[in-house]
Amino acid sequence: MPLLYSFGKITVGSAMILGWRPRVEGLENVPKTGGAVFASNHLSVADELFLGAVVPRHLAFWAKSEYFNGTGVRGRFNRFIMEGLGAIKVERAGGRAALTAFDAAIPKLKAGDMVVVYPEGTRSPDGKLYRGRTGAARLAVAAGVPIIPVGVIGTERIQPIGQPYPKLVGWGKATIKFGEPIPTTGRPDDRTALRELTDEVMAEIQKLTGQEYIPRYAPAKGQD
């Protein structure tokens, strides 16, 4: 586990657990060793804080490339933080640049690290669960690691969209549920198979959260 990530678990992670006392179910489904892709619903920025706090192992999250490529004192500081946390750089440009995060995640998974992916691609604008994109399935199949479905409940009240930091203790109760691992070894990686695997994962997430499922992709920011 990266040193800075360990420090964050001791400080921020402990504060999240002591302050909000999240309920955790199915932690026994988190593998003690080996790589895995965590596929979670996404309600709030606080989802990452709670996941990092309750999972005893290192989780690699995605971070936009601006945090790695900045200049000056602030840029160097952001890069130090991201690298120290073991984050994966995501290029928001299309084409080959957008695949660098995917390429960077596979060696981490094969080396035994765990990566968090939000199949919906964005935070839910209304608390509903939207159709998953196939990236999590593609990543897990390529690395030969299981997918752990994750259901997060209540974080949208603790840190609503637009809120820069979690509200003070008492504004909500978070629940994090981990489903049984979905094996991917031997799964085909064609478009149809990845779509089927993604739909299977989303069905498991829906069972964990009880959210209403919407069979279309979540709208991008600024769209209805």
Short mmCIF file of C-alpha atoms in Angstrom, two decimals:
data_model
loop_
_atom_site.label_atom_id
_atom_site.label_comp_id
_atom_site.label_asym_id
_atom_site.label_seq_id
_atom_site.Cartn_x
_atom_site.Cartn_y
_atom_site.Cartn_z
CA MET A 1 0.00 0.00 0.00
CA PRO A 2 1.47 3.42 -0.96
CA LEU A 3 2.71 5.36 2.07
CA LEU A 4 0.51 8.39 1.40
CA TYR A 5 -2.54 6.17 0.95
CA SER A 6 -1.77 4.51 4.30
CA PHE A 7 -1.51 7.93 5.92
CA GLY A 8 -4.83 8.90 4.36
CA LYS A 9 -6.53 5.81 5.78
CA ILE A 10 -5.22 6.62 9.25
CA THR A 11 -6.33 10.26 9.07
CA VAL A 12 -9.18 10.87 6.61
CA GLY A 13 -10.34 7.25 6.61
CA SER A 14 -10.54 7.10 10.39
CA ALA A 15 -12.39 10.42 10.47
CA MET A 16 -14.97 9.12 7.97
CA ILE A 17 -15.55 5.97 10.00
CA LEU A 18 -15.68 7.67 13.40
CA GLY A 19 -17.68 10.65 12.18
CA TRP A 20 -20.34 8.98 10.01
CA ARG A 21 -20.09 5.37 11.20
CA PRO A 22 -20.92 3.82 7.82
CA ARG A 23 -22.65 0.47 7.76
CA VAL A 24 -20.64 -2.16 5.88
CA GLU A 25 -22.02 -5.43 4.52
CA GLY A 26 -20.25 -8.21 2.65
CA LEU A 27 -16.70 -7.15 3.43
CA GLU A 28 -15.82 -10.85 3.41
CA ASN A 29 -16.33 -10.71 -0.38
CA VAL A 30 -13.31 -8.44 -0.76
CA PRO A 31 -10.37 -10.72 -1.67
CA LYS A 32 -7.49 -10.67 0.79
CA THR A 33 -4.97 -11.01 -2.04
CA GLY A 34 -4.92 -10.63 -5.80
CA GLY A 35 -6.35 -8.09 -8.19
CA ALA A 36 -10.01 -7.20 -8.60
CA VAL A 37 -12.18 -4.59 -10.26
CA PHE A 38 -14.68 -2.91 -7.96
CA ALA A 39 -17.76 -1.89 -9.96
CA SER A 40 -19.85 0.56 -7.97
CA ASN A 41 -22.85 2.80 -8.39
CA HIS A 42 -21.96 6.47 -8.04
CA LEU A 43 -24.00 8.95 -6.01
CA SER A 44 -21.42 11.36 -4.61
CA VAL A 45 -17.77 12.39 -4.51
CA ALA A 46 -17.87 10.97 -0.98
CA ASP A 47 -18.24 7.46 -2.44
CA GLU A 48 -14.48 7.29 -2.92
CA LEU A 49 -13.80 8.49 0.62
CA PHE A 50 -16.05 5.85 2.16
CA LEU A 51 -14.76 3.06 -0.07
CA GLY A 52 -11.16 3.94 0.74
CA ALA A 53 -12.01 4.08 4.44
CA VAL A 54 -13.74 0.71 4.78
CA VAL A 55 -11.69 -1.49 2.41
CA PRO A 56 -8.55 -2.66 4.24
CA ARG A 57 -6.46 -2.94 1.05
CA HIS A 58 -5.29 -0.31 -1.43
CA LEU A 59 -7.81 0.87 -4.01
CA ALA A 60 -6.60 2.60 -7.16
CA PHE A 61 -8.97 5.38 -8.22
CA TRP A 62 -8.99 7.32 -11.50
CA ALA A 63 -7.90 10.96 -11.55
CA LYS A 64 -8.03 13.43 -14.43
CA SER A 65 -4.71 14.11 -16.14
CA GLU A 66 -4.71 17.77 -15.07
CA TYR A 67 -3.77 16.64 -11.57
CA PHE A 68 -0.64 14.99 -12.98
CA ASN A 69 0.36 17.56 -15.61
CA GLY A 70 0.08 20.87 -13.74
CA THR A 71 3.00 23.27 -13.44
CA GLY A 72 4.39 25.35 -10.63
CA VAL A 73 4.23 24.60 -6.93
CA ARG A 74 0.55 23.65 -7.04
CA GLY A 75 1.06 21.38 -10.03
CA ARG A 76 3.97 19.58 -8.40
CA PHE A 77 1.98 19.21 -5.18
CA ASN A 78 -1.02 17.73 -6.99
CA ARG A 79 1.23 15.30 -8.86
CA PHE A 80 2.89 14.27 -5.59
CA ILE A 81 -0.53 13.59 -4.04
CA MET A 82 -1.87 11.60 -7.01
CA GLU A 83 1.26 9.50 -7.39
CA GLY A 84 1.47 9.00 -3.63
CA LEU A 85 -2.10 7.70 -3.57
CA GLY A 86 -1.45 5.33 -6.46
CA ALA A 87 -4.09 7.01 -8.65
CA ILE A 88 -4.51 6.19 -12.35
CA LYS A 89 -4.25 9.09 -14.78
CA VAL A 90 -7.20 9.59 -17.12
CA GLU A 91 -6.89 11.60 -20.30
CA ARG A 92 -10.21 13.28 -21.07
CA ALA A 93 -9.31 13.62 -24.75
CA GLY A 94 -10.65 10.96 -27.08
CA GLY A 95 -8.86 8.35 -29.14
CA ARG A 96 -5.61 6.73 -28.07
CA ALA A 97 -5.06 9.22 -25.23
CA ALA A 98 -8.28 8.11 -23.54
CA LEU A 99 -7.03 4.50 -23.45
CA THR A 100 -3.90 5.26 -21.41
CA ALA A 101 -5.82 4.82 -18.15
CA PHE A 102 -7.02 1.42 -19.31
CA ASP A 103 -3.47 0.44 -20.26
CA ALA A 104 -2.13 1.66 -16.91
CA ALA A 105 -4.75 -0.24 -14.91
CA ILE A 106 -4.08 -3.69 -16.38
CA PRO A 107 -0.53 -4.05 -14.96
CA LYS A 108 -1.80 -2.87 -11.57
CA LEU A 109 -4.51 -5.51 -11.57
CA LYS A 110 -2.18 -8.28 -12.74
CA ALA A 111 0.26 -7.26 -9.98
CA GLY A 112 -2.48 -7.76 -7.38
CA ASP A 113 -3.86 -4.25 -6.95
CA MET A 114 -7.56 -3.39 -6.92
CA VAL A 115 -9.15 -0.75 -9.15
CA VAL A 116 -12.44 1.08 -8.67
CA VAL A 117 -14.64 1.74 -11.71
CA TYR A 118 -18.02 3.47 -11.88
CA PRO A 119 -19.77 1.79 -14.84
CA GLU A 120 -22.40 4.53 -15.08
CA GLY A 121 -19.57 6.87 -16.08
CA THR A 122 -20.80 9.76 -13.93
CA ARG A 123 -22.65 10.46 -10.71
CA SER A 124 -26.35 9.70 -10.83
CA PRO A 125 -28.23 13.00 -11.23
CA ASP A 126 -31.35 11.72 -9.46
CA GLY A 127 -30.39 8.75 -7.30
CA LYS A 128 -31.42 6.17 -9.91
CA LEU A 129 -29.14 3.49 -11.33
CA TYR A 130 -28.35 3.93 -15.01
CA ARG A 131 -27.13 1.54 -17.69
CA GLY A 132 -23.49 0.56 -17.26
CA ARG A 133 -20.78 1.12 -19.82
CA THR A 134 -18.60 -1.88 -20.65
CA GLY A 135 -15.24 -0.50 -19.47
CA ALA A 136 -15.24 -2.32 -16.12
CA ALA A 137 -16.02 -5.64 -17.80
CA ARG A 138 -13.43 -5.07 -20.51
CA LEU A 139 -10.79 -4.21 -17.91
CA ALA A 140 -11.53 -7.24 -15.71
CA VAL A 141 -11.54 -9.68 -18.62
CA ALA A 142 -8.29 -8.25 -20.02
CA ALA A 143 -6.56 -8.58 -16.64
CA GLY A 144 -8.18 -11.89 -15.74
CA VAL A 145 -9.49 -10.68 -12.38
CA PRO A 146 -12.95 -10.89 -10.76
CA ILE A 147 -15.46 -8.05 -10.57
CA ILE A 148 -16.75 -7.10 -7.11
CA PRO A 149 -20.18 -5.44 -7.33
CA VAL A 150 -20.47 -2.55 -4.88
CA GLY A 151 -23.62 -0.80 -3.72
CA VAL A 152 -23.32 2.57 -1.99
CA ILE A 153 -26.37 4.04 -0.28
CA GLY A 154 -26.90 7.44 1.36
CA THR A 155 -23.76 9.30 0.32
CA GLU A 156 -25.76 11.75 -1.81
CA ARG A 157 -27.18 13.20 1.41
CA ILE A 158 -23.78 13.47 3.05
CA GLN A 159 -22.18 15.19 0.05
CA PRO A 160 -24.74 16.20 -2.61
CA ILE A 161 -23.66 17.11 -6.13
CA GLY A 162 -22.18 20.60 -6.01
CA GLN A 163 -21.21 20.33 -2.34
CA PRO A 164 -17.38 20.73 -2.15
CA TYR A 165 -16.96 18.64 1.01
CA PRO A 166 -19.03 16.25 3.16
CA LYS A 167 -21.62 17.87 5.39
CA LEU A 168 -21.11 17.77 9.12
CA VAL A 169 -21.88 14.59 11.01
CA GLY A 170 -25.60 13.95 11.37
CA TRP A 171 -26.67 14.78 7.81
CA GLY A 172 -27.00 11.19 6.68
CA LYS A 173 -26.03 7.57 7.07
CA ALA A 174 -23.90 5.76 4.50
CA THR A 175 -24.11 2.07 3.74
CA ILE A 176 -21.54 0.21 1.62
CA LYS A 177 -22.38 -3.29 0.42
CA PHE A 178 -20.00 -5.69 -1.35
CA GLY A 179 -21.49 -8.45 -3.48
CA GLU A 180 -20.01 -11.83 -4.29
CA PRO A 181 -17.13 -11.76 -6.81
CA ILE A 182 -18.07 -12.36 -10.43
CA PRO A 183 -15.30 -14.43 -12.10
CA THR A 184 -14.12 -13.33 -15.53
CA THR A 185 -11.46 -15.94 -16.34
CA GLY A 186 -12.26 -17.51 -19.69
CA ARG A 187 -14.93 -14.94 -20.55
CA PRO A 188 -14.86 -13.78 -24.18
CA ASP A 189 -14.01 -10.14 -24.85
CA ASP A 190 -16.23 -9.47 -27.83
CA ARG A 191 -18.76 -6.66 -27.70
CA THR A 192 -21.79 -8.88 -27.07
CA ALA A 193 -20.13 -10.81 -24.24
CA LEU A 194 -18.89 -7.65 -22.55
CA ARG A 195 -22.37 -6.15 -22.79
CA GLU A 196 -23.86 -9.24 -21.16
CA LEU A 197 -21.26 -9.21 -18.39
CA THR A 198 -21.87 -5.51 -17.76
CA ASP A 199 -25.63 -6.05 -17.53
CA GLU A 200 -24.99 -8.89 -15.07
CA VAL A 201 -22.84 -6.59 -12.92
CA MET A 202 -25.42 -3.80 -12.98
CA ALA A 203 -28.14 -6.27 -11.96
CA GLU A 204 -26.03 -7.27 -8.94
CA ILE A 205 -25.45 -3.62 -8.02
CA GLN A 206 -29.20 -2.98 -8.24
CA LYS A 207 -29.85 -5.88 -5.87
CA LEU A 208 -27.43 -4.34 -3.38
CA THR A 209 -28.83 -0.81 -3.53
CA GLY A 210 -32.50 -1.26 -4.38
CA GLN A 211 -32.26 1.69 -6.78
CA GLU A 212 -34.69 2.09 -9.64
CA TYR A 213 -32.88 0.91 -12.78
CA ILE A 214 -32.99 3.07 -15.91
CA PRO A 215 -31.99 1.11 -19.06
CA ARG A 216 -30.21 4.04 -20.69
CA TYR A 217 -26.95 5.87 -20.07
CA ALA A 218 -26.92 8.61 -17.45
CA PRO A 219 -27.12 12.11 -18.92
CA ALA A 220 -23.91 14.08 -19.04
CA LYS A 221 -23.57 17.18 -16.87
CA GLY A 222 -25.68 20.02 -18.16
CA GLN A 223 -28.12 17.72 -19.96
CA ASP A 224 -31.64 16.75 -18.93
#
